[in-house]
Amino acid sequence: MALSAAPAIAILRSSTASRFAEVTRTLHESGVGVVELTLTTPGALDALREMATDAPDTLHLGIGSVTTAVEVELSVEAGARYVVSPAVVPEVVAEARRLEVAVLPGAFTPTEVLTAWRLGASMVKLFPAGSGGPSHLSAVRAPLPQVPLVPTGGVGIEEAAAYLRAGAVAVGLGTPLLGDACEGGGLAALRERAERLLGALG
């Protein structure tokens, strides 16, 4: 799966999706090839639909905060190449598999992680990762080495590499990477943060 080759997922969550296209373009130009637009942002599906029409093959656009099968269907119709859920929702995993898109359920405990994997998750979003840190990821992964984990939630640029060293296949970052870019903040600063993140991840 193409997502597994990307070390970072940028998570766009804002009060408006009006700047998502511009922010995504900056991220992609900086080397971040996987971007997640969240359904909790008004207009996220419309923004995805517009962006997906001419997105290059090196840009993987997905939808996050997905909690129902209907939302999976709407996301895929809008152009999502993967969907992300904050929890283990069987109908979300089943619908994503039916539509043949990658799905990352959110899980925190070993029981939740294994349940998500057995349902057919492509990867499992360890969430909220900041509550346990890299040591929690390492502890969860020890008995479940076959499950690709993507820590998300509370992961900072400075800590990102530690999660990879602990065994994560990628990291998901929202505010620490995006800052105020989605609300009109400087894109030059966003570019600097993105380059700093990718530099840290090697």
Short mmCIF file of C-alpha atoms in Angstrom, two decimals:
data_model
loop_
_atom_site.label_atom_id
_atom_site.label_comp_id
_atom_site.label_asym_id
_atom_site.label_seq_id
_atom_site.Cartn_x
_atom_site.Cartn_y
_atom_site.Cartn_z
CA MET A 1 0.00 0.00 0.00
CA ALA A 2 1.34 3.41 -0.98
CA LEU A 3 0.63 4.94 2.42
CA SER A 4 3.08 2.62 4.11
CA ALA A 5 5.96 4.24 2.24
CA ALA A 6 5.17 7.71 3.62
CA PRO A 7 6.70 8.64 7.00
CA ALA A 8 4.18 11.38 7.82
CA ILE A 9 0.48 12.15 7.43
CA ALA A 10 -0.56 15.79 7.66
CA ILE A 11 -3.95 16.22 9.34
CA LEU A 12 -5.97 19.28 8.34
CA ARG A 13 -8.60 20.30 10.90
CA SER A 14 -10.00 23.82 10.97
CA SER A 15 -13.13 25.93 11.28
CA THR A 16 -13.19 26.18 7.49
CA ALA A 17 -11.79 24.26 4.55
CA SER A 18 -11.32 27.39 2.45
CA ARG A 19 -7.53 27.21 2.61
CA PHE A 20 -7.11 23.43 2.46
CA ALA A 21 -6.08 23.39 -1.20
CA GLU A 22 -3.39 26.03 -0.73
CA VAL A 23 -2.07 24.38 2.43
CA THR A 24 -2.04 20.96 0.78
CA ARG A 25 -0.12 22.33 -2.19
CA THR A 26 2.51 23.78 0.15
CA LEU A 27 2.80 20.51 2.06
CA HIS A 28 3.17 18.50 -1.14
CA GLU A 29 5.80 20.85 -2.51
CA SER A 30 7.66 20.44 0.80
CA GLY A 31 7.68 16.64 0.45
CA VAL A 32 4.62 15.61 2.48
CA GLY A 33 2.69 13.28 0.19
CA VAL A 34 -0.16 12.13 2.44
CA VAL A 35 -2.79 14.62 3.60
CA GLU A 36 -5.91 13.89 5.65
CA LEU A 37 -8.85 16.30 5.54
CA THR A 38 -11.13 15.89 8.55
CA LEU A 39 -14.91 15.62 8.37
CA THR A 40 -15.18 17.82 11.46
CA THR A 41 -14.16 20.71 9.21
CA PRO A 42 -17.14 22.27 7.39
CA GLY A 43 -16.69 21.89 3.64
CA ALA A 44 -14.02 19.19 3.84
CA LEU A 45 -15.69 16.91 1.28
CA ASP A 46 -16.19 19.77 -1.17
CA ALA A 47 -12.54 20.74 -0.77
CA LEU A 48 -11.45 17.14 -1.36
CA ARG A 49 -13.65 16.84 -4.43
CA GLU A 50 -12.05 19.90 -5.95
CA MET A 51 -8.50 18.92 -5.04
CA ALA A 52 -8.83 15.30 -6.16
CA THR A 53 -9.67 16.20 -9.76
CA ASP A 54 -6.10 17.12 -10.59
CA ALA A 55 -4.09 15.68 -7.71
CA PRO A 56 -0.77 14.16 -8.85
CA ASP A 57 -0.08 10.48 -8.24
CA THR A 58 2.42 11.46 -5.54
CA LEU A 59 -0.30 13.10 -3.44
CA HIS A 60 -2.54 10.79 -1.42
CA LEU A 61 -5.66 12.55 -0.18
CA GLY A 62 -7.89 11.02 2.47
CA ILE A 63 -10.67 11.83 4.89
CA GLY A 64 -10.47 11.56 8.69
CA SER A 65 -12.96 11.58 11.58
CA VAL A 66 -15.02 9.00 9.69
CA THR A 67 -17.45 7.11 11.94
CA THR A 68 -20.12 5.61 9.65
CA ALA A 69 -20.34 3.54 6.47
CA VAL A 70 -22.21 6.38 4.78
CA GLU A 71 -19.33 8.75 5.51
CA VAL A 72 -16.92 6.23 3.97
CA GLU A 73 -19.03 6.13 0.81
CA LEU A 74 -19.29 9.92 0.61
CA SER A 75 -15.55 10.29 1.18
CA VAL A 76 -14.66 7.83 -1.57
CA GLU A 77 -17.13 9.49 -3.94
CA ALA A 78 -15.36 12.79 -3.26
CA GLY A 79 -11.99 11.26 -4.13
CA ALA A 80 -10.56 9.91 -0.86
CA ARG A 81 -7.90 7.27 -1.37
CA TYR A 82 -8.04 6.30 2.29
CA VAL A 83 -10.24 6.91 5.34
CA VAL A 84 -9.34 7.34 9.00
CA SER A 85 -11.55 6.80 12.04
CA PRO A 86 -10.98 7.92 15.64
CA ALA A 87 -12.15 4.51 16.89
CA VAL A 88 -12.65 0.89 15.91
CA VAL A 89 -15.94 0.98 13.97
CA PRO A 90 -16.62 -2.35 12.20
CA GLU A 91 -18.94 -0.82 9.59
CA VAL A 92 -16.30 1.74 8.62
CA VAL A 93 -13.67 -0.96 8.07
CA ALA A 94 -16.11 -3.18 6.17
CA GLU A 95 -17.27 -0.40 3.86
CA ALA A 96 -13.72 0.78 3.15
CA ARG A 97 -12.72 -2.76 2.26
CA ARG A 98 -15.79 -3.11 0.04
CA LEU A 99 -14.84 0.08 -1.79
CA GLU A 100 -11.19 -0.99 -1.89
CA VAL A 101 -9.67 2.00 -0.12
CA ALA A 102 -7.20 1.91 2.76
CA VAL A 103 -8.68 2.27 6.24
CA LEU A 104 -6.99 3.30 9.48
CA PRO A 105 -9.15 2.79 12.58
CA GLY A 106 -8.13 4.51 15.80
CA ALA A 107 -7.13 2.30 18.72
CA PHE A 108 -5.16 2.67 21.95
CA THR A 109 -5.10 -0.63 23.82
CA PRO A 110 -3.74 -3.98 22.61
CA THR A 111 -7.30 -5.33 22.52
CA GLU A 112 -8.48 -2.46 20.32
CA VAL A 113 -5.44 -2.70 18.06
CA LEU A 114 -5.87 -6.44 17.51
CA THR A 115 -9.61 -6.05 16.96
CA ALA A 116 -9.01 -3.40 14.30
CA TRP A 117 -6.42 -5.56 12.59
CA ARG A 118 -8.63 -8.65 12.57
CA LEU A 119 -11.47 -6.62 11.06
CA GLY A 120 -9.22 -5.84 8.13
CA ALA A 121 -7.55 -2.51 8.90
CA SER A 122 -4.82 -1.48 6.45
CA MET A 123 -2.92 0.13 9.31
CA VAL A 124 -4.00 1.09 12.82
CA LYS A 125 -3.94 4.66 14.08
CA LEU A 126 -2.59 4.59 17.63
CA PHE A 127 -4.73 7.33 19.17
CA PRO A 128 -4.28 9.46 21.17
CA ALA A 129 -0.59 8.65 20.92
CA GLY A 130 0.53 11.54 23.12
CA SER A 131 -1.17 9.96 26.12
CA GLY A 132 1.34 7.13 26.17
CA GLY A 133 4.22 8.34 24.06
CA PRO A 134 6.72 6.18 22.16
CA SER A 135 7.05 3.83 25.13
CA HIS A 136 3.36 2.94 24.90
CA LEU A 137 3.68 2.25 21.19
CA SER A 138 6.67 0.04 21.82
CA ALA A 139 4.81 -1.87 24.54
CA VAL A 140 1.75 -2.40 22.35
CA ARG A 141 3.83 -3.43 19.38
CA ALA A 142 5.90 -6.01 21.29
CA PRO A 143 3.18 -8.72 21.26
CA LEU A 144 1.63 -7.44 17.99
CA PRO A 145 4.60 -6.85 15.67
CA GLN A 146 2.52 -7.71 12.61
CA VAL A 147 0.27 -4.64 13.02
CA PRO A 148 1.52 -1.44 11.31
CA LEU A 149 0.93 1.41 13.76
CA VAL A 150 0.55 5.11 12.95
CA PRO A 151 0.68 7.19 16.15
CA THR A 152 -1.55 10.25 15.94
CA GLY A 153 -2.77 12.86 18.40
CA GLY A 154 -0.27 14.76 20.49
CA VAL A 155 2.71 13.90 18.29
CA GLY A 156 5.08 16.85 17.94
CA ILE A 157 7.76 17.43 15.34
CA GLU A 158 10.45 16.90 17.96
CA GLU A 159 9.00 13.55 19.10
CA ALA A 160 8.12 12.16 15.66
CA ALA A 161 11.39 10.32 15.05
CA ALA A 162 11.17 8.62 18.45
CA TYR A 163 7.90 7.01 17.39
CA LEU A 164 9.52 5.62 14.26
CA ARG A 165 12.38 4.27 16.34
CA ALA A 166 9.80 2.63 18.61
CA GLY A 167 8.39 0.78 15.61
CA ALA A 168 5.77 3.05 14.01
CA VAL A 169 5.45 2.89 10.23
CA ALA A 170 4.47 6.56 10.05
CA VAL A 171 3.28 9.43 12.23
CA GLY A 172 0.21 11.66 11.96
CA LEU A 173 0.55 15.33 12.85
CA GLY A 174 -2.04 18.06 13.03
CA THR A 175 -1.47 21.36 14.85
CA PRO A 176 2.27 20.85 15.57
CA LEU A 177 2.83 20.69 11.80
CA LEU A 178 0.00 22.86 10.46
CA GLY A 179 0.08 25.61 13.08
CA ASP A 180 -2.32 28.35 11.97
CA ALA A 181 -1.80 27.77 8.24
CA CYS A 182 -5.39 26.63 7.66
CA GLU A 183 -6.69 29.81 9.31
CA GLY A 184 -4.60 32.17 7.21
CA GLY A 185 -1.17 31.77 8.83
CA GLY A 186 2.08 32.00 6.92
CA LEU A 187 2.76 29.29 4.34
CA ALA A 188 6.51 29.91 4.53
CA ALA A 189 6.43 28.89 8.19
CA LEU A 190 4.40 25.81 7.25
CA ARG A 191 6.98 24.88 4.64
CA GLU A 192 9.75 25.25 7.21
CA ARG A 193 7.94 23.00 9.69
CA ALA A 194 7.25 20.38 7.02
CA GLU A 195 10.88 20.32 5.92
CA ARG A 196 12.02 20.15 9.53
CA LEU A 197 9.69 17.21 10.16
CA LEU A 198 10.83 15.26 7.13
CA GLY A 199 14.44 16.02 7.96
CA ALA A 200 13.95 14.62 11.45
CA LEU A 201 12.28 11.50 10.07
CA GLY A 202 15.13 10.91 7.65
#
